[in-house]
PDB file of N, CA, C and O in Angstrom:
ATOM      1  N   UNK J   1       0.225  43.562  19.312  1.00  0.00           N
ATOM      2  CA  UNK J   1       0.494  44.416  18.960  1.00  0.00           C
ATOM      3  C   UNK J   1       0.021  45.448  20.147  1.00  0.00           C
ATOM      4  O   UNK J   1      -0.607  45.663  20.871  1.00  0.00           O
ATOM      5  N   UNK J   2       0.801  46.369  20.055  1.00  0.00           N
ATOM      6  CA  UNK J   2       0.949  47.483  21.086  1.00  0.00           C
ATOM      7  C   UNK J   2      -0.199  48.365  20.637  1.00  0.00           C
ATOM      8  O   UNK J   2      -0.227  48.574  19.975  1.00  0.00           O
ATOM      9  N   UNK J   3      -0.991  48.796  21.943  1.00  0.00           N
ATOM     10  CA  UNK J   3      -1.994  50.156  21.658  1.00  0.00           C
ATOM     11  C   UNK J   3      -1.020  51.014  21.768  1.00  0.00           C
ATOM     12  O   UNK J   3      -0.129  51.482  22.284  1.00  0.00           O
ATOM     13  N   UNK J   4      -2.093  51.955  20.996  1.00  0.00           N
ATOM     14  CA  UNK J   4      -1.171  53.666  20.877  1.00  0.00           C
ATOM     15  C   UNK J   4      -1.688  54.157  22.032  1.00  0.00           C
ATOM     16  O   UNK J   4      -3.483  54.581  21.615  1.00  0.00           O
ATOM     17  N   UNK J   5      -1.311  54.930  22.870  1.00  0.00           N
ATOM     18  CA  UNK J   5      -1.687  55.954  23.527  1.00  0.00           C
ATOM     19  C   UNK J   5      -2.561  57.013  23.141  1.00  0.00           C
ATOM     20  O   UNK J   5      -1.657  57.676  22.188  1.00  0.00           O
ATOM     21  N   UNK J   6      -3.635  57.261  23.404  1.00  0.00           N
ATOM     22  CA  UNK J   6      -4.537  59.148  23.229  1.00  0.00           C
ATOM     23  C   UNK J   6      -4.937  59.577  24.366  1.00  0.00           C
ATOM     24  O   UNK J   6      -4.557  59.271  25.182  1.00  0.00           O
ATOM     25  N   UNK J   7      -4.498  61.128  23.837  1.00  0.00           N
ATOM     26  CA  UNK J   7      -4.540  62.058  24.903  1.00  0.00           C
ATOM     27  C   UNK J   7      -5.841  63.140  24.821  1.00  0.00           C
ATOM     28  O   UNK J   7      -5.698  63.235  23.345  1.00  0.00           O
ATOM     29  N   UNK J   8      -6.211  63.444  25.362  1.00  0.00           N
ATOM     30  CA  UNK J   8      -7.585  64.385  25.160  1.00  0.00           C
ATOM     31  C   UNK J   8      -7.461  65.240  26.082  1.00  0.00           C
ATOM     32  O   UNK J   8      -8.066  65.759  27.026  1.00  0.00           O
ATOM     33  N   UNK J   9      -6.376  66.335  25.566  1.00  0.00           N
ATOM     34  CA  UNK J   9      -6.000  67.424  27.057  1.00  0.00           C
ATOM     35  C   UNK J   9      -7.206  68.547  26.753  1.00  0.00           C
ATOM     36  O   UNK J   9      -7.673  68.974  25.834  1.00  0.00           O
ATOM     37  N   UNK J  10      -7.625  68.906  27.990  1.00  0.00           N
ATOM     38  CA  UNK J  10      -8.410  69.922  28.136  1.00  0.00           C
ATOM     39  C   UNK J  10      -7.502  71.464  28.119  1.00  0.00           C
ATOM     40  O   UNK J  10      -6.395  71.766  29.074  1.00  0.00           O
ATOM     41  N   UNK J  11      -8.265  72.044  27.130  1.00  0.00           N
ATOM     42  CA  UNK J  11      -7.371  73.480  26.874  1.00  0.00           C
ATOM     43  C   UNK J  11      -6.019  73.431  25.717  1.00  0.00           C
ATOM     44  O   UNK J  11      -6.279  72.515  25.044  1.00  0.00           O
ATOM     45  N   UNK J  12      -4.972  73.911  26.154  1.00  0.00           N
ATOM     46  CA  UNK J  12      -4.105  74.173  25.219  1.00  0.00           C
ATOM     47  C   UNK J  12      -3.139  72.640  25.439  1.00  0.00           C
ATOM     48  O   UNK J  12      -2.914  72.449  26.423  1.00  0.00           O
ATOM     49  N   UNK J  13      -3.008  72.101  24.274  1.00  0.00           N
ATOM     50  CA  UNK J  13      -1.980  71.128  24.480  1.00  0.00           C
ATOM     51  C   UNK J  13      -0.621  71.453  24.156  1.00  0.00           C
ATOM     52  O   UNK J  13       0.015  72.000  22.971  1.00  0.00           O
ATOM     53  N   UNK J  14       0.102  71.750  25.274  1.00  0.00           N
ATOM     54  CA  UNK J  14       1.467  72.427  25.172  1.00  0.00           C
ATOM     55  C   UNK J  14       2.614  71.237  24.709  1.00  0.00           C
ATOM     56  O   UNK J  14       3.559  72.219  24.191  1.00  0.00           O
ATOM     57  N   UNK J  15       2.179  70.154  24.496  1.00  0.00           N
ATOM     58  CA  UNK J  15       2.883  69.276  23.840  1.00  0.00           C
ATOM     59  C   UNK J  15       3.154  69.637  22.270  1.00  0.00           C
ATOM     60  O   UNK J  15       4.073  70.099  21.731  1.00  0.00           O
ATOM     61  N   UNK J  16       1.943  70.136  21.685  1.00  0.00           N
ATOM     62  CA  UNK J  16       1.981  70.578  20.212  1.00  0.00           C
ATOM     63  C   UNK J  16       2.390  71.880  19.808  1.00  0.00           C
ATOM     64  O   UNK J  16       3.311  71.989  19.102  1.00  0.00           O
ATOM     65  N   UNK J  17       2.525  72.472  21.083  1.00  0.00           N
ATOM     66  CA  UNK J  17       2.912  73.909  21.246  1.00  0.00           C
ATOM     67  C   UNK J  17       4.414  74.047  21.216  1.00  0.00           C
ATOM     68  O   UNK J  17       5.097  74.466  20.324  1.00  0.00           O
ATOM     69  N   UNK J  18       4.783  72.977  21.908  1.00  0.00           N
ATOM     70  CA  UNK J  18       6.356  73.129  21.739  1.00  0.00           C
ATOM     71  C   UNK J  18       7.040  72.350  20.548  1.00  0.00           C
ATOM     72  O   UNK J  18       8.173  72.945  19.814  1.00  0.00           O
ATOM     73  N   UNK J  19       6.153  71.655  19.903  1.00  0.00           N
ATOM     74  CA  UNK J  19       6.820  70.701  18.703  1.00  0.00           C
ATOM     75  C   UNK J  19       6.384  72.011  17.813  1.00  0.00           C
ATOM     76  O   UNK J  19       7.441  71.795  16.918  1.00  0.00           O
ATOM     77  N   UNK J  20       5.333  72.513  17.790  1.00  0.00           N
ATOM     78  CA  UNK J  20       5.410  73.434  16.407  1.00  0.00           C
ATOM     79  C   UNK J  20       6.240  74.585  16.674  1.00  0.00           C
ATOM     80  O   UNK J  20       6.942  75.156  15.456  1.00  0.00           O
ATOM     81  N   UNK J  21       6.536  74.988  17.712  1.00  0.00           N
ATOM     82  CA  UNK J  21       7.186  76.308  17.625  1.00  0.00           C
ATOM     83  C   UNK J  21       8.489  75.499  17.701  1.00  0.00           C
ATOM     84  O   UNK J  21       9.402  76.687  16.973  1.00  0.00           O
ATOM     85  N   UNK J  22       9.269  74.788  17.860  1.00  0.00           N
ATOM     86  CA  UNK J  22      10.611  74.191  17.662  1.00  0.00           C
ATOM     87  C   UNK J  22      10.542  74.360  15.869  1.00  0.00           C
ATOM     88  O   UNK J  22      11.637  74.717  15.258  1.00  0.00           O
ATOM     89  N   UNK J  23       9.508  73.698  15.348  1.00  0.00           N
ATOM     90  CA  UNK J  23       9.930  73.072  14.028  1.00  0.00           C
ATOM     91  C   UNK J  23       9.587  74.818  12.928  1.00  0.00           C
ATOM     92  O   UNK J  23      10.187  75.254  12.034  1.00  0.00           O
ATOM     93  N   UNK J  24       8.963  75.380  13.464  1.00  0.00           N
ATOM     94  CA  UNK J  24       8.292  76.707  12.935  1.00  0.00           C
ATOM     95  C   UNK J  24       9.896  77.823  13.201  1.00  0.00           C
ATOM     96  O   UNK J  24      10.170  78.641  12.190  1.00  0.00           O
ATOM     97  N   UNK J  25      10.233  77.706  14.071  1.00  0.00           N
ATOM     98  CA  UNK J  25      11.594  78.577  14.701  1.00  0.00           C
ATOM     99  C   UNK J  25      12.711  78.043  13.791  1.00  0.00           C
ATOM    100  O   UNK J  25      13.532  78.914  13.223  1.00  0.00           O
ATOM    101  N   UNK J  26      12.838  76.628  13.525  1.00  0.00           N
ATOM    102  CA  UNK J  26      13.876  76.534  12.694  1.00  0.00           C
ATOM    103  C   UNK J  26      13.445  76.709  10.875  1.00  0.00           C
ATOM    104  O   UNK J  26      14.751  77.382  10.480  1.00  0.00           O
ATOM    105  N   UNK J  27      12.115  76.556  10.698  1.00  0.00           N
ATOM    106  CA  UNK J  27      12.047  76.831   9.116  1.00  0.00           C
ATOM    107  C   UNK J  27      12.264  78.171   8.694  1.00  0.00           C
ATOM    108  O   UNK J  27      12.447  78.787   7.872  1.00  0.00           O
ATOM    109  N   UNK J  28      11.428  78.910   9.754  1.00  0.00           N
ATOM    110  CA  UNK J  28      10.778  80.429   9.938  1.00  0.00           C
ATOM    111  C   UNK J  28      12.276  81.534  10.308  1.00  0.00           C
ATOM    112  O   UNK J  28      12.907  82.130   9.472  1.00  0.00           O
ATOM    113  N   UNK J  29      12.866  80.864  11.469  1.00  0.00           N
ATOM    114  CA  UNK J  29      13.605  81.675  12.205  1.00  0.00           C
ATOM    115  C   UNK J  29      15.047  81.819  11.359  1.00  0.00           C
ATOM    116  O   UNK J  29      15.540  82.530  11.743  1.00  0.00           O
ATOM    117  N   UNK J  30      15.372  80.781  11.041  1.00  0.00           N
ATOM    118  CA  UNK J  30      16.837  80.760  10.335  1.00  0.00           C
ATOM    119  C   UNK J  30      17.365  81.685   9.554  1.00  0.00           C
ATOM    120  O   UNK J  30      18.061  82.482   9.459  1.00  0.00           O
ATOM    121  N   UNK J  31      16.533  81.580   8.289  1.00  0.00           N
ATOM    122  CA  UNK J  31      16.393  82.702   7.326  1.00  0.00           C
ATOM    123  C   UNK J  31      16.303  84.237   7.785  1.00  0.00           C
ATOM    124  O   UNK J  31      16.875  85.235   7.395  1.00  0.00           O
ATOM    125  N   UNK J  32      15.563  84.081   8.970  1.00  0.00           N
ATOM    126  CA  UNK J  32      15.158  85.555   9.516  1.00  0.00           C
ATOM    127  C   UNK J  32      16.778  86.030  10.208  1.00  0.00           C
ATOM    128  O   UNK J  32      17.203  87.188   9.853  1.00  0.00           O
ATOM    129  N   UNK J  33      17.372  85.004  10.624  1.00  0.00           N
ATOM    130  CA  UNK J  33      18.767  85.794  11.462  1.00  0.00           C
ATOM    131  C   UNK J  33      20.002  85.606  10.644  1.00  0.00           C
ATOM    132  O   UNK J  33      20.470  86.713  10.552  1.00  0.00           O
ATOM    133  N   UNK J  34      19.490  85.028   9.297  1.00  0.00           N
ATOM    134  CA  UNK J  34      21.050  85.376   8.398  1.00  0.00           C
ATOM    135  C   UNK J  34      20.331  86.656   7.389  1.00  0.00           C
ATOM    136  O   UNK J  34      21.260  87.179   7.490  1.00  0.00           O
ATOM    137  N   UNK J  35      19.053  86.817   7.601  1.00  0.00           N
ATOM    138  CA  UNK J  35      18.958  87.839   6.808  1.00  0.00           C
ATOM    139  C   UNK J  35      19.342  89.283   7.899  1.00  0.00           C
ATOM    140  O   UNK J  35      19.570  90.527   7.355  1.00  0.00           O
ATOM    141  N   UNK J  36      19.006  89.376   8.722  1.00  0.00           N
ATOM    142  CA  UNK J  36      19.234  89.963  10.180  1.00  0.00           C
ATOM    143  C   UNK J  36      20.620  90.374   9.965  1.00  0.00           C
ATOM    144  O   UNK J  36      21.042  91.653  10.465  1.00  0.00           O
ATOM    145  N   UNK J  37      21.466  89.701   9.820  1.00  0.00           N
ATOM    146  CA  UNK J  37      22.686  89.364  10.127  1.00  0.00           C
ATOM    147  C   UNK J  37      23.636  90.296   9.071  1.00  0.00           C
ATOM    148  O   UNK J  37      24.643  90.596   9.027  1.00  0.00           O
ATOM    149  N   UNK J  38      22.582  90.277   7.557  1.00  0.00           N
ATOM    150  CA  UNK J  38      23.466  91.177   6.574  1.00  0.00           C
ATOM    151  C   UNK J  38      23.264  92.693   6.692  1.00  0.00           C
ATOM    152  O   UNK J  38      24.177  93.107   6.138  1.00  0.00           O
ATOM    153  N   UNK J  39      22.474  92.932   7.593  1.00  0.00           N
ATOM    154  CA  UNK J  39      22.229  94.210   8.115  1.00  0.00           C
ATOM    155  C   UNK J  39      23.347  94.995   9.162  1.00  0.00           C
ATOM    156  O   UNK J  39      23.404  96.113   9.022  1.00  0.00           O
ATOM    157  N   UNK J  40      23.958  94.210   9.618  1.00  0.00           N
ATOM    158  CA  UNK J  40      25.040  94.591  10.909  1.00  0.00           C
ATOM    159  C   UNK J  40      26.454  93.793  10.276  1.00  0.00           C
ATOM    160  O   UNK J  40      26.350  93.076   9.818  1.00  0.00           O
ATOM    161  N   UNK J  41      27.772  94.838  10.986  1.00  0.00           N
ATOM    162  CA  UNK J  41      29.024  94.527  10.716  1.00  0.00           C
ATOM    163  C   UNK J  41      29.287  93.432  11.969  1.00  0.00           C
ATOM    164  O   UNK J  41      29.302  93.911  13.203  1.00  0.00           O
ATOM    165  N   UNK J  42      29.455  92.304  11.847  1.00  0.00           N
ATOM    166  CA  UNK J  42      29.893  91.259  12.625  1.00  0.00           C
ATOM    167  C   UNK J  42      31.419  90.943  12.575  1.00  0.00           C
ATOM    168  O   UNK J  42      31.904  90.109  11.486  1.00  0.00           O
ATOM    169  N   UNK J  43      32.426  91.410  13.303  1.00  0.00           N
ATOM    170  CA  UNK J  43      33.482  91.295  13.108  1.00  0.00           C
ATOM    171  C   UNK J  43      34.763  89.801  13.842  1.00  0.00           C
ATOM    172  O   UNK J  43      35.059  89.351  12.706  1.00  0.00           O
ATOM    173  N   UNK J  44      33.952  89.268  14.798  1.00  0.00           N
ATOM    174  CA  UNK J  44      34.675  88.414  15.106  1.00  0.00           C
ATOM    175  C   UNK J  44      33.120  87.207  15.252  1.00  0.00           C
ATOM    176  O   UNK J  44      32.373  87.216  15.481  1.00  0.00           O
ATOM    177  N   UNK J  45      33.794  86.029  15.481  1.00  0.00           N
ATOM    178  CA  UNK J  45      32.833  84.688  15.887  1.00  0.00           C
ATOM    179  C   UNK J  45      32.183  84.832  16.805  1.00  0.00           C
ATOM    180  O   UNK J  45      31.324  84.369  16.988  1.00  0.00           O
ATOM    181  N   UNK J  46      33.087  85.254  17.774  1.00  0.00           N
ATOM    182  CA  UNK J  46      32.163  85.822  19.098  1.00  0.00           C
ATOM    183  C   UNK J  46      31.064  86.794  18.395  1.00  0.00           C
ATOM    184  O   UNK J  46      29.487  86.302  19.533  1.00  0.00           O
ATOM    185  N   UNK J  47      31.109  87.531  17.974  1.00  0.00           N
ATOM    186  CA  UNK J  47      30.302  88.630  17.686  1.00  0.00           C
ATOM    187  C   UNK J  47      29.202  87.824  16.889  1.00  0.00           C
ATOM    188  O   UNK J  47      27.968  88.247  17.355  1.00  0.00           O
ATOM    189  N   UNK J  48      29.377  87.380  16.120  1.00  0.00           N
ATOM    190  CA  UNK J  48      28.583  86.404  15.152  1.00  0.00           C
ATOM    191  C   UNK J  48      27.659  85.589  15.764  1.00  0.00           C
ATOM    192  O   UNK J  48      26.316  85.062  15.952  1.00  0.00           O
ATOM    193  N   UNK J  49      28.311  84.669  16.992  1.00  0.00           N
ATOM    194  CA  UNK J  49      27.566  84.074  17.740  1.00  0.00           C
ATOM    195  C   UNK J  49      26.586  84.602  18.382  1.00  0.00           C
ATOM    196  O   UNK J  49      25.296  83.959  18.643  1.00  0.00           O
ATOM    197  N   UNK J  50      27.071  85.768  19.115  1.00  0.00           N
ATOM    198  CA  UNK J  50      25.920  86.663  20.261  1.00  0.00           C
ATOM    199  C   UNK J  50      24.556  86.698  19.636  1.00  0.00           C
ATOM    200  O   UNK J  50      23.791  86.867  20.001  1.00  0.00           O
ATOM    201  N   UNK J  51      25.349  87.477  18.109  1.00  0.00           N
ATOM    202  CA  UNK J  51      24.185  88.113  17.454  1.00  0.00           C
ATOM    203  C   UNK J  51      23.141  87.217  17.077  1.00  0.00           C
ATOM    204  O   UNK J  51      21.650  87.333  17.276  1.00  0.00           O
ATOM    205  N   UNK J  52      23.302  85.690  16.262  1.00  0.00           N
ATOM    206  CA  UNK J  52      22.461  84.908  16.312  1.00  0.00           C
ATOM    207  C   UNK J  52      21.713  84.027  17.729  1.00  0.00           C
ATOM    208  O   UNK J  52      20.560  84.146  17.644  1.00  0.00           O
ATOM    209  N   UNK J  53      22.481  84.273  18.633  1.00  0.00           N
ATOM    210  CA  UNK J  53      21.598  84.057  20.130  1.00  0.00           C
ATOM    211  C   UNK J  53      20.495  84.831  20.195  1.00  0.00           C
ATOM    212  O   UNK J  53      19.616  84.124  20.763  1.00  0.00           O
ATOM    213  N   UNK J  54      20.906  86.112  20.439  1.00  0.00           N
ATOM    214  CA  UNK J  54      20.208  87.342  20.728  1.00  0.00           C
ATOM    215  C   UNK J  54      18.939  87.266  19.606  1.00  0.00           C
ATOM    216  O   UNK J  54      17.651  87.121  20.181  1.00  0.00           O
ATOM    217  N   UNK J  55      19.276  87.334  18.619  1.00  0.00           N
ATOM    218  CA  UNK J  55      18.226  87.486  17.454  1.00  0.00           C
ATOM    219  C   UNK J  55      17.328  86.363  17.580  1.00  0.00           C
ATOM    220  O   UNK J  55      16.006  86.363  17.375  1.00  0.00           O
ATOM    221  N   UNK J  56      17.692  85.019  17.595  1.00  0.00           N
ATOM    222  CA  UNK J  56      17.321  83.402  17.493  1.00  0.00           C
ATOM    223  C   UNK J  56      16.413  83.594  18.813  1.00  0.00           C
ATOM    224  O   UNK J  56      15.269  83.191  19.174  1.00  0.00           O
ATOM    225  N   UNK J  57      16.481  84.450  20.008  1.00  0.00           N
ATOM    226  CA  UNK J  57      15.782  84.112  20.874  1.00  0.00           C
ATOM    227  C   UNK J  57      14.889  85.116  21.056  1.00  0.00           C
ATOM    228  O   UNK J  57      13.535  84.359  21.292  1.00  0.00           O
ATOM    229  N   UNK J  58      14.758  86.059  20.638  1.00  0.00           N
ATOM    230  CA  UNK J  58      13.692  86.892  20.292  1.00  0.00           C
ATOM    231  C   UNK J  58      12.587  86.276  19.196  1.00  0.00           C
ATOM    232  O   UNK J  58      11.758  86.228  19.479  1.00  0.00           O
ATOM    233  N   UNK J  59      13.232  85.556  18.228  1.00  0.00           N
ATOM    234  CA  UNK J  59      12.476  85.081  17.385  1.00  0.00           C
ATOM    235  C   UNK J  59      11.671  84.017  17.961  1.00  0.00           C
ATOM    236  O   UNK J  59      10.514  83.740  17.273  1.00  0.00           O
ATOM    237  N   UNK J  60      12.485  83.003  18.194  1.00  0.00           N
ATOM    238  CA  UNK J  60      11.678  81.618  19.222  1.00  0.00           C
ATOM    239  C   UNK J  60      10.578  82.426  20.079  1.00  0.00           C
ATOM    240  O   UNK J  60       9.661  81.635  20.010  1.00  0.00           O
ATOM    241  N   UNK J  61      10.886  83.091  20.978  1.00  0.00           N
ATOM    242  CA  UNK J  61       9.720  83.859  22.067  1.00  0.00           C
ATOM    243  C   UNK J  61       8.817  84.524  20.794  1.00  0.00           C
ATOM    244  O   UNK J  61       7.443  83.625  21.291  1.00  0.00           O
ATOM    245  N   UNK J  62       8.987  85.067  20.170  1.00  0.00           N
ATOM    246  CA  UNK J  62       7.748  85.593  19.443  1.00  0.00           C
ATOM    247  C   UNK J  62       6.849  84.143  18.784  1.00  0.00           C
ATOM    248  O   UNK J  62       6.053  84.482  18.653  1.00  0.00           O
ATOM    249  N   UNK J  63       7.775  83.351  17.854  1.00  0.00           N
ATOM    250  CA  UNK J  63       6.973  82.461  17.408  1.00  0.00           C
ATOM    251  C   UNK J  63       6.398  81.602  18.660  1.00  0.00           C
ATOM    252  O   UNK J  63       5.335  81.048  18.344  1.00  0.00           O
ATOM    253  N   UNK J  64       6.723  81.289  20.029  1.00  0.00           N
ATOM    254  CA  UNK J  64       6.019  80.630  20.878  1.00  0.00           C
ATOM    255  C   UNK J  64       4.823  81.367  21.443  1.00  0.00           C
ATOM    256  O   UNK J  64       3.960  80.813  21.373  1.00  0.00           O
ATOM    257  N   UNK J  65       4.822  82.633  21.203  1.00  0.00           N
ATOM    258  CA  UNK J  65       3.579  83.132  21.758  1.00  0.00           C
ATOM    259  C   UNK J  65       2.750  82.922  20.497  1.00  0.00           C
ATOM    260  O   UNK J  65       1.152  82.961  21.064  1.00  0.00           O
ATOM    261  N   UNK J  66       3.170  83.428  19.307  1.00  0.00           N
ATOM    262  CA  UNK J  66       1.761  83.393  18.335  1.00  0.00           C
ATOM    263  C   UNK J  66       1.751  82.068  18.311  1.00  0.00           C
ATOM    264  O   UNK J  66       0.256  81.912  18.142  1.00  0.00           O
ATOM    265  N   UNK J  67       1.898  80.790  18.309  1.00  0.00           N
ATOM    266  CA  UNK J  67       1.951  79.436  18.303  1.00  0.00           C
ATOM    267  C   UNK J  67       0.995  78.945  19.843  1.00  0.00           C
ATOM    268  O   UNK J  67      -0.206  78.490  19.488  1.00  0.00           O
ATOM    269  N   UNK J  68       0.965  79.626  20.454  1.00  0.00           N
ATOM    270  CA  UNK J  68       0.363  79.540  21.742  1.00  0.00           C
ATOM    271  C   UNK J  68      -1.119  79.904  21.474  1.00  0.00           C
ATOM    272  O   UNK J  68      -2.156  79.626  22.045  1.00  0.00           O
ATOM    273  N   UNK J  69      -1.027  81.656  21.276  1.00  0.00           N
ATOM    274  CA  UNK J  69      -2.058  82.098  21.133  1.00  0.00           C
ATOM    275  C   UNK J  69      -3.117  81.627  20.002  1.00  0.00           C
ATOM    276  O   UNK J  69      -4.183  81.405  20.330  1.00  0.00           O
ATOM    277  N   UNK J  70      -2.352  81.072  19.258  1.00  0.00           N
ATOM    278  CA  UNK J  70      -3.147  79.862  18.063  1.00  0.00           C
ATOM    279  C   UNK J  70      -3.789  79.018  18.562  1.00  0.00           C
ATOM    280  O   UNK J  70      -4.879  78.700  18.379  1.00  0.00           O
ATOM    281  N   UNK J  71      -2.808  78.346  19.096  1.00  0.00           N
ATOM    282  CA  UNK J  71      -3.406  77.366  19.773  1.00  0.00           C
ATOM    283  C   UNK J  71      -4.818  77.376  21.094  1.00  0.00           C
ATOM    284  O   UNK J  71      -5.775  76.575  21.115  1.00  0.00           O
ATOM    285  N   UNK J  72      -4.883  78.878  21.656  1.00  0.00           N
ATOM    286  CA  UNK J  72      -5.930  78.676  23.055  1.00  0.00           C
ATOM    287  C   UNK J  72      -6.917  78.877  22.119  1.00  0.00           C
ATOM    288  O   UNK J  72      -7.787  79.064  22.246  1.00  0.00           O
ATOM    289  N   UNK J  73      -6.812  79.961  20.789  1.00  0.00           N
ATOM    290  CA  UNK J  73      -7.888  80.333  19.950  1.00  0.00           C
ATOM    291  C   UNK J  73      -8.186  78.954  19.583  1.00  0.00           C
ATOM    292  O   UNK J  73      -9.808  79.045  19.491  1.00  0.00           O
ATOM    293  N   UNK J  74      -7.746  77.720  19.002  1.00  0.00           N
ATOM    294  CA  UNK J  74      -8.631  76.915  18.515  1.00  0.00           C
ATOM    295  C   UNK J  74      -9.067  75.666  19.356  1.00  0.00           C
ATOM    296  O   UNK J  74      -9.703  74.970  18.655  1.00  0.00           O
ATOM    297  N   UNK J  75      -8.765  76.208  20.701  1.00  0.00           N
ATOM    298  CA  UNK J  75      -8.968  75.162  21.835  1.00  0.00           C
ATOM    299  C   UNK J  75     -10.073  75.603  22.609  1.00  0.00           C
ATOM    300  O   UNK J  75     -10.781  76.841  22.066  1.00  0.00           O
TER     301      UNK J  75
END
């Protein structure tokens, strides 16, 4: 039976931060992008895609900072 490797990182576990950021951004960020898109008129598919990328990037960044600060607080 193969052994399971375990880690005990000093400080912030960046793997955990990346995983939680990814999941939280999909679960929370996607509905936020949809809600934000209802407030603007987007005529073309290019405009829609650029809007989703811009707003999604901002949501991802804010989520990553919040998750990092939480992990730093808990470590």
